Short mmCIF file of N, CA and C in Angstrom, two decimals:
data_model
loop_
_atom_site.label_atom_id
_atom_site.label_comp_id
_atom_site.label_asym_id
_atom_site.label_seq_id
_atom_site.Cartn_x
_atom_site.Cartn_y
_atom_site.Cartn_z
N THR N 23 32.72 50.27 -8.41
CA THR N 23 31.45 50.34 -9.13
C THR N 23 31.08 51.78 -9.45
N GLY N 24 31.96 52.70 -9.20
CA GLY N 24 31.71 54.08 -9.56
C GLY N 24 30.62 54.74 -8.74
N GLY N 25 30.37 54.28 -7.55
CA GLY N 25 29.37 54.89 -6.70
C GLY N 25 28.02 54.21 -6.72
N TYR N 26 27.84 53.26 -7.63
CA TYR N 26 26.56 52.57 -7.71
C TYR N 26 26.29 51.72 -6.47
N GLU N 27 27.35 51.45 -5.71
CA GLU N 27 27.19 50.63 -4.51
C GLU N 27 26.62 51.42 -3.33
N ARG N 28 26.66 52.73 -3.39
CA ARG N 28 26.27 53.57 -2.24
C ARG N 28 24.86 53.31 -1.73
N PRO N 29 23.84 53.26 -2.59
CA PRO N 29 22.49 52.99 -2.06
C PRO N 29 22.38 51.62 -1.38
N LEU N 30 23.07 50.63 -1.93
CA LEU N 30 23.05 49.30 -1.32
C LEU N 30 23.71 49.33 0.05
N ILE N 31 24.85 49.99 0.14
CA ILE N 31 25.55 50.09 1.42
C ILE N 31 24.69 50.83 2.44
N ALA N 32 24.06 51.92 2.01
CA ALA N 32 23.21 52.70 2.92
C ALA N 32 22.03 51.85 3.40
N ALA N 33 21.40 51.10 2.50
CA ALA N 33 20.25 50.27 2.88
C ALA N 33 20.68 49.16 3.82
N ALA N 34 21.79 48.49 3.53
CA ALA N 34 22.27 47.41 4.38
C ALA N 34 22.65 47.94 5.76
N THR N 35 23.28 49.10 5.78
CA THR N 35 23.66 49.71 7.06
C THR N 35 22.44 50.08 7.87
N ALA N 36 21.44 50.65 7.21
CA ALA N 36 20.19 51.03 7.91
C ALA N 36 19.48 49.81 8.50
N LEU N 37 19.61 48.67 7.84
CA LEU N 37 18.98 47.44 8.32
C LEU N 37 19.90 46.62 9.22
N ALA N 38 21.07 47.18 9.54
CA ALA N 38 22.07 46.52 10.39
C ALA N 38 22.52 45.18 9.81
N LEU N 39 22.55 45.08 8.49
CA LEU N 39 23.04 43.88 7.82
C LEU N 39 24.56 43.96 7.68
N PRO N 40 25.24 42.84 7.78
CA PRO N 40 26.69 42.89 7.60
C PRO N 40 27.02 43.18 6.13
N ILE N 41 27.94 44.09 5.92
CA ILE N 41 28.32 44.45 4.56
C ILE N 41 29.78 44.87 4.56
N ARG N 42 30.45 44.58 3.46
CA ARG N 42 31.84 44.95 3.32
C ARG N 42 32.10 45.30 1.87
N ARG N 43 32.81 46.40 1.68
CA ARG N 43 33.24 46.76 0.33
C ARG N 43 34.58 46.10 0.07
N ILE N 44 34.69 45.47 -1.07
CA ILE N 44 35.93 44.80 -1.47
C ILE N 44 36.40 45.42 -2.78
N HIS N 45 37.67 45.73 -2.86
CA HIS N 45 38.20 46.27 -4.10
C HIS N 45 38.10 45.16 -5.17
N PRO N 46 37.62 45.50 -6.36
CA PRO N 46 37.44 44.49 -7.40
C PRO N 46 38.72 43.71 -7.73
N SER N 47 39.86 44.38 -7.68
CA SER N 47 41.10 43.67 -8.00
C SER N 47 41.43 42.63 -6.92
N HIS N 48 41.02 42.88 -5.67
CA HIS N 48 41.24 41.89 -4.62
C HIS N 48 40.37 40.66 -4.85
N ALA N 49 39.12 40.90 -5.24
CA ALA N 49 38.23 39.77 -5.53
C ALA N 49 38.74 38.97 -6.72
N ARG N 50 39.25 39.66 -7.72
CA ARG N 50 39.78 38.98 -8.91
C ARG N 50 41.03 38.17 -8.55
N ALA N 51 41.89 38.76 -7.71
CA ALA N 51 43.10 38.06 -7.27
C ALA N 51 42.74 36.81 -6.47
N PHE N 52 41.70 36.92 -5.64
CA PHE N 52 41.25 35.77 -4.87
C PHE N 52 40.75 34.67 -5.81
N ALA N 53 40.01 35.07 -6.83
CA ALA N 53 39.51 34.10 -7.80
C ALA N 53 40.67 33.41 -8.52
N ARG N 54 41.67 34.18 -8.92
CA ARG N 54 42.84 33.58 -9.59
C ARG N 54 43.56 32.62 -8.66
N ALA N 55 43.67 33.01 -7.37
CA ALA N 55 44.33 32.13 -6.40
C ALA N 55 43.57 30.82 -6.23
N LYS N 56 42.26 30.85 -6.44
CA LYS N 56 41.45 29.63 -6.36
C LYS N 56 41.33 28.94 -7.72
N ALA N 57 42.10 29.42 -8.70
CA ALA N 57 42.11 28.87 -10.06
C ALA N 57 40.75 28.97 -10.73
N LYS N 58 40.02 30.02 -10.41
CA LYS N 58 38.73 30.28 -11.06
C LYS N 58 38.95 31.41 -12.07
N LEU N 59 39.34 31.03 -13.26
CA LEU N 59 39.69 32.03 -14.26
C LEU N 59 38.51 32.43 -15.14
N ALA N 60 37.55 31.55 -15.29
CA ALA N 60 36.37 31.89 -16.09
C ALA N 60 35.52 32.88 -15.32
N LYS N 61 34.73 33.66 -16.05
CA LYS N 61 33.85 34.64 -15.41
C LYS N 61 32.42 34.44 -15.88
N THR N 62 31.63 33.91 -14.98
CA THR N 62 30.18 33.84 -15.21
C THR N 62 29.54 34.31 -13.91
N ASP N 63 28.27 34.62 -13.96
CA ASP N 63 27.58 35.07 -12.74
C ASP N 63 27.66 34.00 -11.66
N ARG N 64 27.48 32.74 -12.04
CA ARG N 64 27.50 31.66 -11.06
C ARG N 64 28.90 31.52 -10.43
N ILE N 65 29.94 31.56 -11.26
CA ILE N 65 31.31 31.45 -10.74
C ILE N 65 31.64 32.65 -9.86
N ASP N 66 31.29 33.85 -10.34
CA ASP N 66 31.56 35.06 -9.56
C ASP N 66 30.86 35.00 -8.20
N ALA N 67 29.62 34.54 -8.17
CA ALA N 67 28.88 34.45 -6.91
C ALA N 67 29.57 33.47 -5.96
N ALA N 68 30.01 32.34 -6.49
CA ALA N 68 30.69 31.35 -5.65
C ALA N 68 32.02 31.90 -5.12
N VAL N 69 32.76 32.59 -5.97
CA VAL N 69 34.04 33.17 -5.54
C VAL N 69 33.81 34.23 -4.47
N LEU N 70 32.81 35.09 -4.67
CA LEU N 70 32.53 36.14 -3.67
C LEU N 70 32.08 35.53 -2.35
N ALA N 71 31.29 34.46 -2.41
CA ALA N 71 30.87 33.78 -1.18
C ALA N 71 32.07 33.18 -0.46
N ALA N 72 32.99 32.58 -1.21
CA ALA N 72 34.19 32.01 -0.62
C ALA N 72 35.08 33.10 -0.03
N LEU N 73 35.18 34.23 -0.73
CA LEU N 73 35.97 35.36 -0.23
C LEU N 73 35.35 35.90 1.06
N ALA N 74 34.04 36.01 1.10
CA ALA N 74 33.36 36.48 2.32
C ALA N 74 33.62 35.53 3.49
N ALA N 75 33.56 34.24 3.23
CA ALA N 75 33.83 33.27 4.29
C ALA N 75 35.29 33.34 4.73
N PHE N 76 36.19 33.52 3.78
CA PHE N 76 37.63 33.57 4.07
C PHE N 76 37.98 34.78 4.92
N THR N 77 37.29 35.90 4.69
CA THR N 77 37.60 37.15 5.40
C THR N 77 36.63 37.45 6.53
N ALA N 78 35.77 36.50 6.89
CA ALA N 78 34.72 36.75 7.87
C ALA N 78 35.26 37.16 9.24
N ASP N 79 36.42 36.66 9.63
CA ASP N 79 36.94 36.98 10.96
C ASP N 79 37.77 38.26 10.99
N GLU N 80 38.00 38.87 9.83
CA GLU N 80 38.75 40.13 9.79
C GLU N 80 37.86 41.26 10.26
N PRO N 81 38.44 42.24 10.95
CA PRO N 81 37.62 43.38 11.38
C PRO N 81 37.12 44.15 10.16
N VAL N 82 35.89 44.58 10.23
CA VAL N 82 35.30 45.34 9.13
C VAL N 82 35.68 46.80 9.31
N PRO N 83 36.35 47.38 8.31
CA PRO N 83 36.68 48.79 8.44
C PRO N 83 35.41 49.63 8.47
N PRO N 84 35.43 50.71 9.23
CA PRO N 84 34.23 51.53 9.30
C PRO N 84 33.90 52.14 7.94
N LEU N 85 32.63 52.20 7.63
CA LEU N 85 32.20 52.83 6.39
C LEU N 85 32.31 54.34 6.54
N PRO N 86 32.62 55.03 5.47
CA PRO N 86 32.74 56.48 5.58
C PRO N 86 31.40 57.12 5.91
N GLY N 87 31.46 58.12 6.76
CA GLY N 87 30.26 58.85 7.13
C GLY N 87 29.88 59.86 6.07
N PRO N 88 28.77 60.56 6.27
CA PRO N 88 28.31 61.52 5.27
C PRO N 88 29.32 62.62 4.98
N GLY N 89 30.01 63.11 6.01
CA GLY N 89 31.01 64.15 5.80
C GLY N 89 32.17 63.67 4.95
N GLN N 90 32.62 62.45 5.24
CA GLN N 90 33.73 61.88 4.48
C GLN N 90 33.31 61.62 3.03
N ARG N 91 32.09 61.12 2.83
CA ARG N 91 31.61 60.87 1.47
C ARG N 91 31.51 62.18 0.69
N ALA N 92 31.00 63.22 1.34
CA ALA N 92 30.89 64.53 0.68
C ALA N 92 32.27 65.06 0.31
N LEU N 93 33.21 64.93 1.23
CA LEU N 93 34.57 65.40 0.98
C LEU N 93 35.20 64.66 -0.20
N THR N 94 35.05 63.36 -0.23
CA THR N 94 35.61 62.56 -1.32
C THR N 94 34.97 62.93 -2.65
N GLU N 95 33.65 63.11 -2.65
CA GLU N 95 32.97 63.47 -3.90
C GLU N 95 33.42 64.84 -4.39
N LEU N 96 33.55 65.79 -3.47
CA LEU N 96 34.01 67.13 -3.86
C LEU N 96 35.44 67.09 -4.40
N MET N 97 36.30 66.31 -3.75
CA MET N 97 37.68 66.23 -4.19
C MET N 97 37.79 65.54 -5.55
N THR N 98 36.98 64.53 -5.76
CA THR N 98 36.94 63.86 -7.06
C THR N 98 36.51 64.84 -8.14
N ARG N 99 35.48 65.63 -7.83
CA ARG N 99 35.01 66.61 -8.81
C ARG N 99 36.07 67.67 -9.08
N LEU N 100 36.77 68.12 -8.05
CA LEU N 100 37.82 69.12 -8.25
C LEU N 100 38.91 68.57 -9.17
N THR N 101 39.27 67.32 -8.98
CA THR N 101 40.27 66.68 -9.83
C THR N 101 39.79 66.62 -11.27
N GLN N 102 38.52 66.27 -11.46
CA GLN N 102 37.95 66.22 -12.82
C GLN N 102 38.00 67.59 -13.48
N LEU N 103 37.61 68.62 -12.74
CA LEU N 103 37.61 69.98 -13.30
C LEU N 103 39.02 70.44 -13.66
N LYS N 104 39.98 70.12 -12.80
CA LYS N 104 41.36 70.51 -13.10
C LYS N 104 41.90 69.76 -14.32
N ASP N 105 41.51 68.50 -14.46
CA ASP N 105 41.91 67.75 -15.66
C ASP N 105 41.31 68.38 -16.92
N GLN N 106 40.03 68.77 -16.83
CA GLN N 106 39.37 69.42 -17.98
C GLN N 106 40.07 70.74 -18.30
N ARG N 107 40.43 71.48 -17.27
CA ARG N 107 41.10 72.77 -17.48
C ARG N 107 42.45 72.56 -18.18
N GLN N 108 43.19 71.56 -17.75
CA GLN N 108 44.48 71.27 -18.37
C GLN N 108 44.29 70.91 -19.86
N ALA N 109 43.27 70.11 -20.15
CA ALA N 109 43.00 69.72 -21.54
C ALA N 109 42.65 70.95 -22.37
N GLU N 110 41.84 71.84 -21.83
CA GLU N 110 41.47 73.06 -22.56
C GLU N 110 42.68 73.96 -22.78
N GLN N 111 43.57 74.04 -21.80
CA GLN N 111 44.77 74.86 -21.97
C GLN N 111 45.65 74.30 -23.09
N CYS N 112 45.75 72.99 -23.15
CA CYS N 112 46.53 72.37 -24.24
C CYS N 112 45.90 72.67 -25.59
N ARG N 113 44.58 72.63 -25.66
CA ARG N 113 43.89 72.95 -26.92
C ARG N 113 44.12 74.41 -27.30
N ALA N 114 44.11 75.29 -26.30
CA ALA N 114 44.31 76.71 -26.57
C ALA N 114 45.69 76.98 -27.16
N GLU N 115 46.67 76.26 -26.72
CA GLU N 115 48.03 76.45 -27.23
C GLU N 115 48.16 76.07 -28.70
N ARG N 116 47.34 75.12 -29.15
CA ARG N 116 47.44 74.64 -30.53
C ARG N 116 46.39 75.27 -31.45
N SER N 117 45.48 76.02 -30.89
CA SER N 117 44.39 76.55 -31.69
C SER N 117 44.82 77.79 -32.47
N GLU N 118 44.37 77.85 -33.72
CA GLU N 118 44.66 79.00 -34.56
C GLU N 118 43.40 79.82 -34.85
N SER N 119 42.25 79.19 -34.81
CA SER N 119 41.00 79.85 -35.15
C SER N 119 40.57 80.80 -34.04
N PRO N 120 40.25 82.04 -34.37
CA PRO N 120 39.77 82.99 -33.35
C PRO N 120 38.47 82.51 -32.67
N ILE N 121 37.59 81.88 -33.43
CA ILE N 121 36.34 81.39 -32.86
C ILE N 121 36.63 80.29 -31.83
N VAL N 122 37.51 79.37 -32.20
CA VAL N 122 37.87 78.28 -31.29
C VAL N 122 38.57 78.85 -30.06
N ARG N 123 39.46 79.82 -30.25
CA ARG N 123 40.17 80.42 -29.11
C ARG N 123 39.18 81.09 -28.15
N ARG N 124 38.17 81.78 -28.68
CA ARG N 124 37.15 82.41 -27.82
C ARG N 124 36.34 81.35 -27.08
N SER N 125 36.01 80.27 -27.77
CA SER N 125 35.26 79.18 -27.15
C SER N 125 36.06 78.56 -26.00
N ILE N 126 37.33 78.34 -26.26
CA ILE N 126 38.19 77.76 -25.22
C ILE N 126 38.35 78.73 -24.05
N ALA N 127 38.50 80.01 -24.35
CA ALA N 127 38.62 81.01 -23.28
C ALA N 127 37.36 81.02 -22.41
N ALA N 128 36.20 80.89 -23.04
CA ALA N 128 34.94 80.85 -22.28
C ALA N 128 34.88 79.60 -21.41
N SER N 129 35.31 78.47 -21.97
CA SER N 129 35.34 77.23 -21.19
C SER N 129 36.29 77.35 -20.01
N LEU N 130 37.45 77.94 -20.25
CA LEU N 130 38.43 78.11 -19.17
C LEU N 130 37.88 79.00 -18.06
N ALA N 131 37.18 80.05 -18.45
CA ALA N 131 36.60 80.94 -17.43
C ALA N 131 35.56 80.20 -16.59
N LEU N 132 34.72 79.42 -17.25
CA LEU N 132 33.71 78.63 -16.53
C LEU N 132 34.38 77.61 -15.61
N LEU N 133 35.39 76.93 -16.13
CA LEU N 133 36.10 75.95 -15.31
C LEU N 133 36.78 76.60 -14.11
N ASP N 134 37.36 77.78 -14.31
CA ASP N 134 37.98 78.49 -13.18
C ASP N 134 36.95 78.83 -12.11
N ASP N 135 35.76 79.26 -12.53
CA ASP N 135 34.69 79.56 -11.57
C ASP N 135 34.27 78.31 -10.81
N GLN N 136 34.13 77.20 -11.52
CA GLN N 136 33.71 75.96 -10.87
C GLN N 136 34.80 75.42 -9.95
N ILE N 137 36.05 75.55 -10.35
CA ILE N 137 37.16 75.12 -9.49
C ILE N 137 37.15 75.94 -8.19
N ALA N 138 36.95 77.23 -8.31
CA ALA N 138 36.89 78.08 -7.10
C ALA N 138 35.71 77.69 -6.22
N GLU N 139 34.56 77.41 -6.83
CA GLU N 139 33.37 77.03 -6.06
C GLU N 139 33.57 75.70 -5.33
N ILE N 140 34.11 74.72 -6.02
CA ILE N 140 34.34 73.41 -5.40
C ILE N 140 35.42 73.51 -4.33
N SER N 141 36.45 74.29 -4.58
CA SER N 141 37.51 74.48 -3.58
C SER N 141 36.95 75.10 -2.31
N ALA N 142 36.09 76.09 -2.46
CA ALA N 142 35.46 76.72 -1.29
C ALA N 142 34.57 75.72 -0.56
N ALA N 143 33.85 74.90 -1.31
CA ALA N 143 32.99 73.89 -0.68
C ALA N 143 33.83 72.85 0.06
N LEU N 144 34.96 72.48 -0.50
CA LEU N 144 35.88 71.55 0.18
C LEU N 144 36.34 72.14 1.51
N ASP N 145 36.79 73.38 1.47
CA ASP N 145 37.27 74.02 2.69
C ASP N 145 36.15 74.14 3.72
N ALA N 146 34.94 74.45 3.28
CA ALA N 146 33.81 74.56 4.20
C ALA N 146 33.45 73.20 4.80
N THR N 147 33.52 72.15 3.99
CA THR N 147 33.23 70.80 4.48
C THR N 147 34.24 70.38 5.53
N ILE N 148 35.50 70.68 5.29
CA ILE N 148 36.55 70.35 6.26
C ILE N 148 36.35 71.15 7.55
N ALA N 149 36.09 72.44 7.41
CA ALA N 149 35.92 73.30 8.59
C ALA N 149 34.70 72.91 9.43
N ALA N 150 33.66 72.38 8.77
CA ALA N 150 32.41 72.04 9.47
C ALA N 150 32.52 70.75 10.26
N ASP N 151 33.53 69.93 10.01
CA ASP N 151 33.70 68.65 10.69
C ASP N 151 34.89 68.78 11.64
N THR N 152 34.65 68.62 12.94
CA THR N 152 35.71 68.85 13.92
C THR N 152 36.89 67.89 13.73
N VAL N 153 36.61 66.63 13.42
CA VAL N 153 37.70 65.66 13.23
C VAL N 153 38.52 66.02 11.99
N LEU N 154 37.83 66.32 10.88
CA LEU N 154 38.54 66.70 9.66
C LEU N 154 39.34 67.99 9.86
N ALA N 155 38.74 68.95 10.54
CA ALA N 155 39.42 70.23 10.78
C ALA N 155 40.67 70.03 11.63
N ARG N 156 40.57 69.20 12.66
CA ARG N 156 41.72 68.93 13.53
C ARG N 156 42.82 68.21 12.75
N THR N 157 42.42 67.22 11.94
CA THR N 157 43.40 66.48 11.13
C THR N 157 44.04 67.40 10.10
N ALA N 158 43.25 68.28 9.51
CA ALA N 158 43.79 69.23 8.52
C ALA N 158 44.81 70.15 9.17
N THR N 159 44.51 70.64 10.35
CA THR N 159 45.45 71.52 11.06
C THR N 159 46.75 70.79 11.34
N LEU N 160 46.65 69.54 11.77
CA LEU N 160 47.84 68.74 12.04
C LEU N 160 48.64 68.48 10.75
N LEU N 161 47.94 68.12 9.68
CA LEU N 161 48.62 67.85 8.40
C LEU N 161 49.36 69.08 7.90
N ARG N 162 48.76 70.24 8.07
CA ARG N 162 49.36 71.48 7.56
C ARG N 162 50.62 71.86 8.31
N THR N 163 50.85 71.25 9.49
CA THR N 163 52.10 71.52 10.22
C THR N 163 53.27 70.75 9.63
N CYS N 164 52.98 69.77 8.78
CA CYS N 164 54.05 68.99 8.15
C CYS N 164 54.65 69.78 7.00
N LYS N 165 55.95 69.78 6.93
CA LYS N 165 56.65 70.49 5.87
C LYS N 165 56.25 69.93 4.51
N GLY N 166 55.89 70.79 3.58
CA GLY N 166 55.54 70.37 2.24
C GLY N 166 54.08 70.02 2.03
N VAL N 167 53.27 70.04 3.10
CA VAL N 167 51.84 69.74 2.96
C VAL N 167 51.09 71.06 2.90
N GLY N 168 50.68 71.40 1.69
CA GLY N 168 49.90 72.61 1.48
C GLY N 168 48.42 72.30 1.46
N PRO N 169 47.60 73.29 1.12
CA PRO N 169 46.15 73.09 1.15
C PRO N 169 45.66 72.00 0.21
N GLU N 170 46.23 71.91 -0.99
CA GLU N 170 45.77 70.90 -1.94
C GLU N 170 46.14 69.49 -1.52
N THR N 171 47.36 69.31 -1.04
CA THR N 171 47.77 68.00 -0.56
C THR N 171 46.94 67.61 0.65
N CYS N 172 46.71 68.55 1.53
CA CYS N 172 45.90 68.30 2.72
C CYS N 172 44.49 67.84 2.34
N ARG N 173 43.87 68.53 1.41
CA ARG N 173 42.52 68.14 0.95
C ARG N 173 42.54 66.72 0.38
N ALA N 174 43.53 66.43 -0.46
CA ALA N 174 43.61 65.11 -1.09
C ALA N 174 43.80 64.01 -0.04
N LEU N 175 44.66 64.25 0.93
CA LEU N 175 44.89 63.25 1.98
C LEU N 175 43.62 63.01 2.78
N LEU N 176 42.94 64.08 3.14
CA LEU N 176 41.70 63.93 3.91
C LEU N 176 40.62 63.20 3.11
N ALA N 177 40.55 63.50 1.82
CA ALA N 177 39.49 62.91 0.99
C ALA N 177 39.77 61.47 0.61
N PHE N 178 41.01 61.18 0.25
CA PHE N 178 41.31 59.87 -0.31
C PHE N 178 42.02 58.92 0.65
N LEU N 179 42.37 59.40 1.82
CA LEU N 179 43.03 58.56 2.82
C LEU N 179 42.42 58.81 4.20
N PRO N 180 41.13 58.52 4.34
CA PRO N 180 40.46 58.81 5.61
C PRO N 180 41.02 58.00 6.78
N GLU N 181 41.77 56.95 6.48
CA GLU N 181 42.35 56.12 7.54
C GLU N 181 43.49 56.83 8.26
N LEU N 182 43.99 57.91 7.67
CA LEU N 182 45.10 58.65 8.25
C LEU N 182 44.77 59.07 9.68
N GLY N 183 45.67 58.76 10.58
CA GLY N 183 45.46 59.09 11.98
C GLY N 183 44.91 57.93 12.80
N SER N 184 44.38 56.93 12.12
CA SER N 184 43.85 55.77 12.84
C SER N 184 44.69 54.52 12.61
N LEU N 185 45.67 54.61 11.70
CA LEU N 185 46.55 53.48 11.41
C LEU N 185 47.99 53.87 11.68
N ASN N 186 48.84 52.88 11.92
CA ASN N 186 50.25 53.20 12.12
C ASN N 186 50.91 53.48 10.77
N ARG N 187 52.11 54.02 10.81
CA ARG N 187 52.78 54.47 9.58
C ARG N 187 53.04 53.36 8.59
N ARG N 188 53.34 52.16 9.09
CA ARG N 188 53.61 51.04 8.19
C ARG N 188 52.34 50.60 7.46
N THR N 189 51.24 50.57 8.18
CA THR N 189 49.97 50.19 7.57
C THR N 189 49.53 51.21 6.54
N VAL N 190 49.69 52.49 6.86
CA VAL N 190 49.34 53.55 5.90
C VAL N 190 50.23 53.46 4.67
N ALA N 191 51.54 53.22 4.88
CA ALA N 191 52.46 53.10 3.75
C ALA N 191 52.06 51.93 2.85
N ALA N 192 51.67 50.81 3.46
CA ALA N 192 51.24 49.65 2.66
C ALA N 192 49.94 49.97 1.93
N LEU N 193 49.06 50.71 2.58
CA LEU N 193 47.78 51.06 1.99
C LEU N 193 47.94 51.91 0.74
N VAL N 194 48.89 52.85 0.78
CA VAL N 194 49.09 53.73 -0.37
C VAL N 194 50.12 53.18 -1.36
N GLY N 195 50.76 52.07 -1.01
CA GLY N 195 51.64 51.41 -1.95
C GLY N 195 53.06 51.90 -1.95
N VAL N 196 53.56 52.38 -0.82
CA VAL N 196 54.97 52.80 -0.74
C VAL N 196 55.70 51.96 0.29
#
């Protein structure tokens, strides 16, 4: 839902209500398995209720804490900025107009500043959390895991360290 679920999750958690985040493709696959191919609010509600009942006895994974949410948001933003920088670099290579080239150069300078700022904030967020800092130190001892890979793993795979290797491999799709 692009983050729109966060206030609902926070409110439900504060009220000690049971809540679980489900990946939309899993809910859709469940609906297909039940031969519910049409999509209406009523059908979707019934499918989600059936999915909740079907998975009720499964352990609920812990919701990410504030540090983990901040880390993920910062890493997502860093990825967005790097994508924008790459797009601007491609435009610069094809640009002939001096005005356009100056505009792109200004954009690149701004993006470089923002990338540095977000990168520093990521490192500070990791350093401020003892669990993240310990995990980062351990990850960095692995051959081929540099600072960027370490940040991405911490941000997008918070389960690392709490699951066995087979479960993590299945989670990431390898």
